[in-house]
Amino acid sequence: MAFRRTTIIIATLSSAVSLAGCGHPEGSSSAPAPASTTAPAAVPAGASVAWAQQVCVTSTGLRESVQQLSAAVPTDPSSSSTTAEQIRAQVGVRVGAVQESAASVQTALTSLPAGADPDLVAKQQQLQTASQRAREAVDQLGVAAGKVTAATTATQTTTALLSLTATLSATGADVGAYLNAVRSSVDSRTQVVRSAFGAAPACADLGPSAPASS
């Protein structure tokens, strides 16, 4: 009887071990959940309009700063009622404003929200290309203005102002080309671009290009 009882116990234990082996090993995990296929949320239309608004606000600032510098450069320094020292000071202040405005334009252009419509991204790239030429012209303007502010005699000032006037003319042309690129966005054939820039008040008020010189 003892031998039979032992045989039954062993058989029972063997069955238990076999059943345990059929389950998942301890510590194993279930199959991984499938990756999410949810597309990223589209950028709200309001965010696109806000971007276009900032681009146009800073572009208007660039246009106005070039106009103000142009007004500070006399066409004939010898007949101007402003002293050479005053002219140098005004040029220094005004060219600094142009450089700050150009930097603000770059900041605005790069602030397009992530996930924006591909057509807006294409417009951003187009405007960045146009603004790069304007920025390079502004850099040259800074060099020319630096010669004016560094002048120590009336003759040096007059010569430097003539050079600045020529550089200002080229800068005005490049800034004007950039502004035209921004204006074209308002009437773009691409709906999403037209909607963003057309709804931004500053874009409607962008106005004419800055004059090349005074």
Short mmCIF file of the C-alpha atoms (twelve columns), coordinates in Angstrom:
data_MODEL
# 
_entry.id   MODEL 
# 
loop_
_atom_site.group_PDB 
_atom_site.id 
_atom_site.type_symbol 
_atom_site.label_atom_id 
_atom_site.label_alt_id 
_atom_site.label_comp_id 
_atom_site.label_asym_id 
_atom_site.label_seq_id 
_atom_site.Cartn_x 
_atom_site.Cartn_y 
_atom_site.Cartn_z 
_atom_site.pdbx_PDB_model_num 
ATOM 1   C CA . MET A 1   0.000  0.000   0.000   1 
ATOM 2   C CA . ALA A 2   2.864  2.391   0.850   1 
ATOM 3   C CA . PHE A 3   4.469  1.757   -2.523  1 
ATOM 4   C CA . ARG A 4   1.191  2.425   -4.347  1 
ATOM 5   C CA . ARG A 5   0.629  5.659   -2.381  1 
ATOM 6   C CA . THR A 6   4.117  6.834   -3.315  1 
ATOM 7   C CA . THR A 7   3.504  6.078   -6.995  1 
ATOM 8   C CA . ILE A 8   0.286  8.104   -6.961  1 
ATOM 9   C CA . ILE A 9   2.038  11.111  -5.345  1 
ATOM 10  C CA . ILE A 10  4.838  11.041  -7.916  1 
ATOM 11  C CA . ALA A 11  2.331  10.866  -10.776 1 
ATOM 12  C CA . THR A 12  0.405  13.793  -9.329  1 
ATOM 13  C CA . LEU A 13  3.564  15.907  -9.000  1 
ATOM 14  C CA . SER A 14  4.573  15.081  -12.576 1 
ATOM 15  C CA . SER A 15  1.191  16.219  -13.862 1 
ATOM 16  C CA . ALA A 16  1.484  19.485  -11.906 1 
ATOM 17  C CA . VAL A 17  4.944  20.182  -13.327 1 
ATOM 18  C CA . SER A 18  3.713  19.480  -16.874 1 
ATOM 19  C CA . LEU A 19  0.782  21.850  -16.453 1 
ATOM 20  C CA . ALA A 20  3.039  24.562  -15.076 1 
ATOM 21  C CA . GLY A 21  5.285  24.259  -18.116 1 
ATOM 22  C CA . CYS A 22  2.382  25.008  -20.420 1 
ATOM 23  C CA . GLY A 23  1.978  28.542  -19.044 1 
ATOM 24  C CA . HIS A 24  4.101  31.676  -19.775 1 
ATOM 25  C CA . PRO A 25  7.528  31.672  -18.160 1 
ATOM 26  C CA . GLU A 26  7.826  33.880  -15.131 1 
ATOM 27  C CA . GLY A 27  8.761  37.417  -16.033 1 
ATOM 28  C CA . SER A 28  7.766  37.104  -19.701 1 
ATOM 29  C CA . SER A 29  5.619  39.826  -21.216 1 
ATOM 30  C CA . SER A 30  2.809  39.713  -23.694 1 
ATOM 31  C CA . ALA A 31  3.344  40.650  -27.340 1 
ATOM 32  C CA . PRO A 32  4.213  44.381  -27.773 1 
ATOM 33  C CA . ALA A 33  1.385  46.679  -28.674 1 
ATOM 34  C CA . PRO A 34  1.405  47.817  -32.301 1 
ATOM 35  C CA . ALA A 35  3.038  51.198  -32.943 1 
ATOM 36  C CA . SER A 36  0.679  54.132  -33.039 1 
ATOM 37  C CA . THR A 37  -0.231 55.195  -36.537 1 
ATOM 38  C CA . THR A 38  -1.875 58.427  -35.428 1 
ATOM 39  C CA . ALA A 39  -0.639 61.321  -37.582 1 
ATOM 40  C CA . PRO A 40  0.722  64.422  -35.799 1 
ATOM 41  C CA . ALA A 41  -1.861 67.091  -35.197 1 
ATOM 42  C CA . ALA A 42  -2.068 69.679  -37.947 1 
ATOM 43  C CA . VAL A 43  -0.949 73.202  -37.111 1 
ATOM 44  C CA . PRO A 44  -4.046 75.326  -36.370 1 
ATOM 45  C CA . ALA A 45  -4.850 77.920  -39.018 1 
ATOM 46  C CA . GLY A 46  -4.498 80.621  -36.363 1 
ATOM 47  C CA . ALA A 47  -0.862 79.677  -35.772 1 
ATOM 48  C CA . SER A 48  -0.097 80.021  -39.477 1 
ATOM 49  C CA . VAL A 49  -1.743 83.442  -39.584 1 
ATOM 50  C CA . ALA A 50  0.215  84.499  -36.493 1 
ATOM 51  C CA . TRP A 51  3.449  83.463  -38.208 1 
ATOM 52  C CA . ALA A 52  2.562  85.401  -41.364 1 
ATOM 53  C CA . GLN A 53  1.632  88.418  -39.233 1 
ATOM 54  C CA . GLN A 54  5.010  88.415  -37.506 1 
ATOM 55  C CA . VAL A 55  6.824  88.045  -40.822 1 
ATOM 56  C CA . CYS A 56  4.994  91.069  -42.210 1 
ATOM 57  C CA . VAL A 57  5.445  93.141  -39.037 1 
ATOM 58  C CA . THR A 58  9.206  92.623  -39.043 1 
ATOM 59  C CA . SER A 59  9.396  93.137  -42.813 1 
ATOM 60  C CA . THR A 60  7.608  96.471  -42.418 1 
ATOM 61  C CA . GLY A 61  10.119 97.366  -39.714 1 
ATOM 62  C CA . LEU A 62  12.987 96.597  -42.090 1 
ATOM 63  C CA . ARG A 63  11.460 98.757  -44.807 1 
ATOM 64  C CA . GLU A 64  10.945 101.666 -42.427 1 
ATOM 65  C CA . SER A 65  14.442 101.440 -40.946 1 
ATOM 66  C CA . VAL A 66  15.968 101.620 -44.442 1 
ATOM 67  C CA . GLN A 67  13.803 104.646 -45.197 1 
ATOM 68  C CA . GLN A 68  14.951 106.354 -41.998 1 
ATOM 69  C CA . LEU A 69  18.605 105.703 -42.768 1 
ATOM 70  C CA . SER A 70  18.076 107.052 -46.264 1 
ATOM 71  C CA . ALA A 71  16.605 110.233 -44.794 1 
ATOM 72  C CA . ALA A 72  19.620 110.630 -42.497 1 
ATOM 73  C CA . VAL A 73  22.087 110.623 -45.409 1 
ATOM 74  C CA . PRO A 74  22.236 114.101 -47.022 1 
ATOM 75  C CA . THR A 75  22.510 114.241 -50.792 1 
ATOM 76  C CA . ASP A 76  24.933 117.158 -50.483 1 
ATOM 77  C CA . PRO A 77  26.765 117.197 -47.129 1 
ATOM 78  C CA . SER A 78  28.366 120.575 -47.869 1 
ATOM 79  C CA . SER A 79  24.979 122.304 -48.093 1 
ATOM 80  C CA . SER A 80  23.354 120.462 -45.219 1 
ATOM 81  C CA . SER A 81  22.447 122.393 -42.093 1 
ATOM 82  C CA . THR A 82  23.413 119.341 -40.059 1 
ATOM 83  C CA . THR A 83  26.998 119.222 -38.874 1 
ATOM 84  C CA . ALA A 84  29.324 116.401 -39.888 1 
ATOM 85  C CA . GLU A 85  29.354 115.180 -36.296 1 
ATOM 86  C CA . GLN A 86  25.555 115.039 -36.208 1 
ATOM 87  C CA . ILE A 87  25.441 113.218 -39.533 1 
ATOM 88  C CA . ARG A 88  27.911 110.600 -38.291 1 
ATOM 89  C CA . ALA A 89  25.908 110.088 -35.114 1 
ATOM 90  C CA . GLN A 90  22.605 109.756 -37.000 1 
ATOM 91  C CA . VAL A 91  24.083 107.311 -39.487 1 
ATOM 92  C CA . GLY A 92  25.423 105.163 -36.654 1 
ATOM 93  C CA . VAL A 93  22.035 105.016 -34.938 1 
ATOM 94  C CA . ARG A 94  20.057 104.438 -38.130 1 
ATOM 95  C CA . VAL A 95  22.249 101.684 -39.522 1 
ATOM 96  C CA . GLY A 96  22.048 99.938  -36.157 1 
ATOM 97  C CA . ALA A 97  18.259 100.005 -36.465 1 
ATOM 98  C CA . VAL A 98  18.465 98.491  -39.963 1 
ATOM 99  C CA . GLN A 99  20.688 95.673  -38.691 1 
ATOM 100 C CA . GLU A 100 18.313 94.944  -35.801 1 
ATOM 101 C CA . SER A 101 15.338 94.915  -38.167 1 
ATOM 102 C CA . ALA A 102 17.090 92.487  -40.510 1 
ATOM 103 C CA . ALA A 103 17.818 90.179  -37.567 1 
ATOM 104 C CA . SER A 104 14.155 90.357  -36.495 1 
ATOM 105 C CA . VAL A 105 13.069 89.303  -39.980 1 
ATOM 106 C CA . GLN A 106 15.283 86.217  -39.784 1 
ATOM 107 C CA . THR A 107 13.873 85.331  -36.368 1 
ATOM 108 C CA . ALA A 108 10.306 85.679  -37.616 1 
ATOM 109 C CA . LEU A 109 10.919 83.578  -40.721 1 
ATOM 110 C CA . THR A 110 12.393 80.711  -38.721 1 
ATOM 111 C CA . SER A 111 9.490  80.670  -36.245 1 
ATOM 112 C CA . LEU A 112 7.104  78.729  -38.496 1 
ATOM 113 C CA . PRO A 113 5.454  76.130  -36.210 1 
ATOM 114 C CA . ALA A 114 6.648  72.547  -36.560 1 
ATOM 115 C CA . GLY A 115 4.288  70.406  -38.592 1 
ATOM 116 C CA . ALA A 116 3.144  73.305  -40.769 1 
ATOM 117 C CA . ASP A 117 1.587  72.608  -44.152 1 
ATOM 118 C CA . PRO A 118 4.224  71.707  -46.780 1 
ATOM 119 C CA . ASP A 119 3.135  74.662  -48.921 1 
ATOM 120 C CA . LEU A 120 3.852  77.038  -46.041 1 
ATOM 121 C CA . VAL A 121 7.232  75.384  -45.527 1 
ATOM 122 C CA . ALA A 122 7.992  75.958  -49.217 1 
ATOM 123 C CA . LYS A 123 6.979  79.617  -48.874 1 
ATOM 124 C CA . GLN A 124 9.164  79.945  -45.796 1 
ATOM 125 C CA . GLN A 125 12.152 78.628  -47.744 1 
ATOM 126 C CA . GLN A 126 11.429 81.016  -50.607 1 
ATOM 127 C CA . LEU A 127 11.285 83.996  -48.251 1 
ATOM 128 C CA . GLN A 128 14.438 82.904  -46.461 1 
ATOM 129 C CA . THR A 129 16.284 82.834  -49.780 1 
ATOM 130 C CA . ALA A 130 15.048 86.327  -50.662 1 
ATOM 131 C CA . SER A 131 15.824 87.662  -47.199 1 
ATOM 132 C CA . GLN A 132 19.341 86.231  -47.286 1 
ATOM 133 C CA . ARG A 133 20.260 88.559  -50.142 1 
ATOM 134 C CA . ALA A 134 18.764 91.460  -48.224 1 
ATOM 135 C CA . ARG A 135 20.702 90.458  -45.110 1 
ATOM 136 C CA . GLU A 136 23.962 90.331  -47.059 1 
ATOM 137 C CA . ALA A 137 23.207 93.801  -48.434 1 
ATOM 138 C CA . VAL A 138 22.562 95.040  -44.886 1 
ATOM 139 C CA . ASP A 139 25.946 93.668  -43.845 1 
ATOM 140 C CA . GLN A 140 27.595 95.679  -46.631 1 
ATOM 141 C CA . LEU A 141 25.579 98.676  -45.519 1 
ATOM 142 C CA . GLY A 142 27.048 98.315  -42.057 1 
ATOM 143 C CA . VAL A 143 30.567 98.357  -43.484 1 
ATOM 144 C CA . ALA A 144 29.850 101.508 -45.490 1 
ATOM 145 C CA . ALA A 145 28.190 103.208 -42.515 1 
ATOM 146 C CA . GLY A 146 31.178 102.300 -40.358 1 
ATOM 147 C CA . LYS A 147 33.401 104.388 -42.635 1 
ATOM 148 C CA . VAL A 148 31.089 107.347 -42.107 1 
ATOM 149 C CA . THR A 149 31.109 107.060 -38.326 1 
ATOM 150 C CA . ALA A 150 34.895 106.590 -38.320 1 
ATOM 151 C CA . ALA A 151 35.560 109.687 -40.439 1 
ATOM 152 C CA . THR A 152 37.448 112.440 -38.630 1 
ATOM 153 C CA . THR A 153 37.434 115.212 -41.219 1 
ATOM 154 C CA . ALA A 154 34.848 116.863 -43.423 1 
ATOM 155 C CA . THR A 155 36.515 115.423 -46.527 1 
ATOM 156 C CA . GLN A 156 36.515 111.903 -45.133 1 
ATOM 157 C CA . THR A 157 32.893 112.273 -44.112 1 
ATOM 158 C CA . THR A 158 31.839 113.464 -47.563 1 
ATOM 159 C CA . THR A 159 33.684 110.604 -49.293 1 
ATOM 160 C CA . ALA A 160 32.240 108.039 -46.912 1 
ATOM 161 C CA . LEU A 161 28.726 109.413 -47.382 1 
ATOM 162 C CA . LEU A 162 29.015 109.069 -51.149 1 
ATOM 163 C CA . SER A 163 30.015 105.429 -50.717 1 
ATOM 164 C CA . LEU A 164 27.192 104.893 -48.245 1 
ATOM 165 C CA . THR A 165 24.672 106.381 -50.677 1 
ATOM 166 C CA . ALA A 166 25.711 103.919 -53.388 1 
ATOM 167 C CA . THR A 167 25.561 100.996 -50.957 1 
ATOM 168 C CA . LEU A 168 22.186 102.172 -49.687 1 
ATOM 169 C CA . SER A 169 20.857 102.110 -53.243 1 
ATOM 170 C CA . ALA A 170 21.882 98.473  -53.664 1 
ATOM 171 C CA . THR A 171 20.487 97.578  -50.248 1 
ATOM 172 C CA . GLY A 172 17.188 99.237  -51.069 1 
ATOM 173 C CA . ALA A 173 16.907 97.131  -54.219 1 
ATOM 174 C CA . ASP A 174 17.551 93.861  -52.374 1 
ATOM 175 C CA . VAL A 175 15.199 94.768  -49.529 1 
ATOM 176 C CA . GLY A 176 12.586 95.750  -52.118 1 
ATOM 177 C CA . ALA A 177 12.930 92.361  -53.824 1 
ATOM 178 C CA . TYR A 178 12.414 90.625  -50.486 1 
ATOM 179 C CA . LEU A 179 9.350  92.759  -49.709 1 
ATOM 180 C CA . ASN A 180 7.880  91.903  -53.103 1 
ATOM 181 C CA . ALA A 181 8.311  88.218  -52.261 1 
ATOM 182 C CA . VAL A 182 6.365  88.764  -49.048 1 
ATOM 183 C CA . ARG A 183 3.649  90.734  -50.846 1 
ATOM 184 C CA . SER A 184 3.219  87.985  -53.416 1 
ATOM 185 C CA . SER A 185 2.203  85.677  -50.584 1 
ATOM 186 C CA . VAL A 186 -1.026 87.627  -50.087 1 
ATOM 187 C CA . ASP A 187 -2.134 86.758  -53.625 1 
ATOM 188 C CA . SER A 188 -0.452 83.352  -53.776 1 
ATOM 189 C CA . ARG A 189 -2.017 80.720  -55.998 1 
ATOM 190 C CA . THR A 190 -1.551 78.272  -53.133 1 
ATOM 191 C CA . GLN A 191 -4.610 78.427  -50.922 1 
ATOM 192 C CA . VAL A 192 -2.947 77.734  -47.575 1 
ATOM 193 C CA . VAL A 193 -0.344 80.455  -48.203 1 
ATOM 194 C CA . ARG A 194 -2.929 82.927  -49.430 1 
ATOM 195 C CA . SER A 195 -5.155 82.204  -46.438 1 
ATOM 196 C CA . ALA A 196 -2.362 82.721  -43.901 1 
ATOM 197 C CA . PHE A 197 -0.935 85.943  -45.351 1 
ATOM 198 C CA . GLY A 198 -4.275 87.292  -46.519 1 
ATOM 199 C CA . ALA A 199 -5.686 87.065  -42.987 1 
ATOM 200 C CA . ALA A 200 -2.694 88.854  -41.412 1 
ATOM 201 C CA . PRO A 201 -3.442 92.612  -41.127 1 
ATOM 202 C CA . ALA A 202 0.225  93.631  -41.295 1 
ATOM 203 C CA . CYS A 203 0.599  91.918  -44.670 1 
ATOM 204 C CA . ALA A 204 -2.195 93.995  -46.179 1 
ATOM 205 C CA . ASP A 205 -0.483 97.144  -44.861 1 
ATOM 206 C CA . LEU A 206 3.016  96.240  -46.053 1 
ATOM 207 C CA . GLY A 207 2.971  99.103  -48.544 1 
ATOM 208 C CA . PRO A 208 5.492  100.012 -51.251 1 
ATOM 209 C CA . SER A 209 9.162  99.109  -51.257 1 
ATOM 210 C CA . ALA A 210 11.653 101.301 -49.463 1 
ATOM 211 C CA . PRO A 211 13.242 103.970 -51.692 1 
ATOM 212 C CA . ALA A 212 16.724 103.179 -52.878 1 
ATOM 213 C CA . SER A 213 18.158 106.466 -51.681 1 
ATOM 214 C CA . SER A 214 17.116 109.900 -50.499 1 
# 
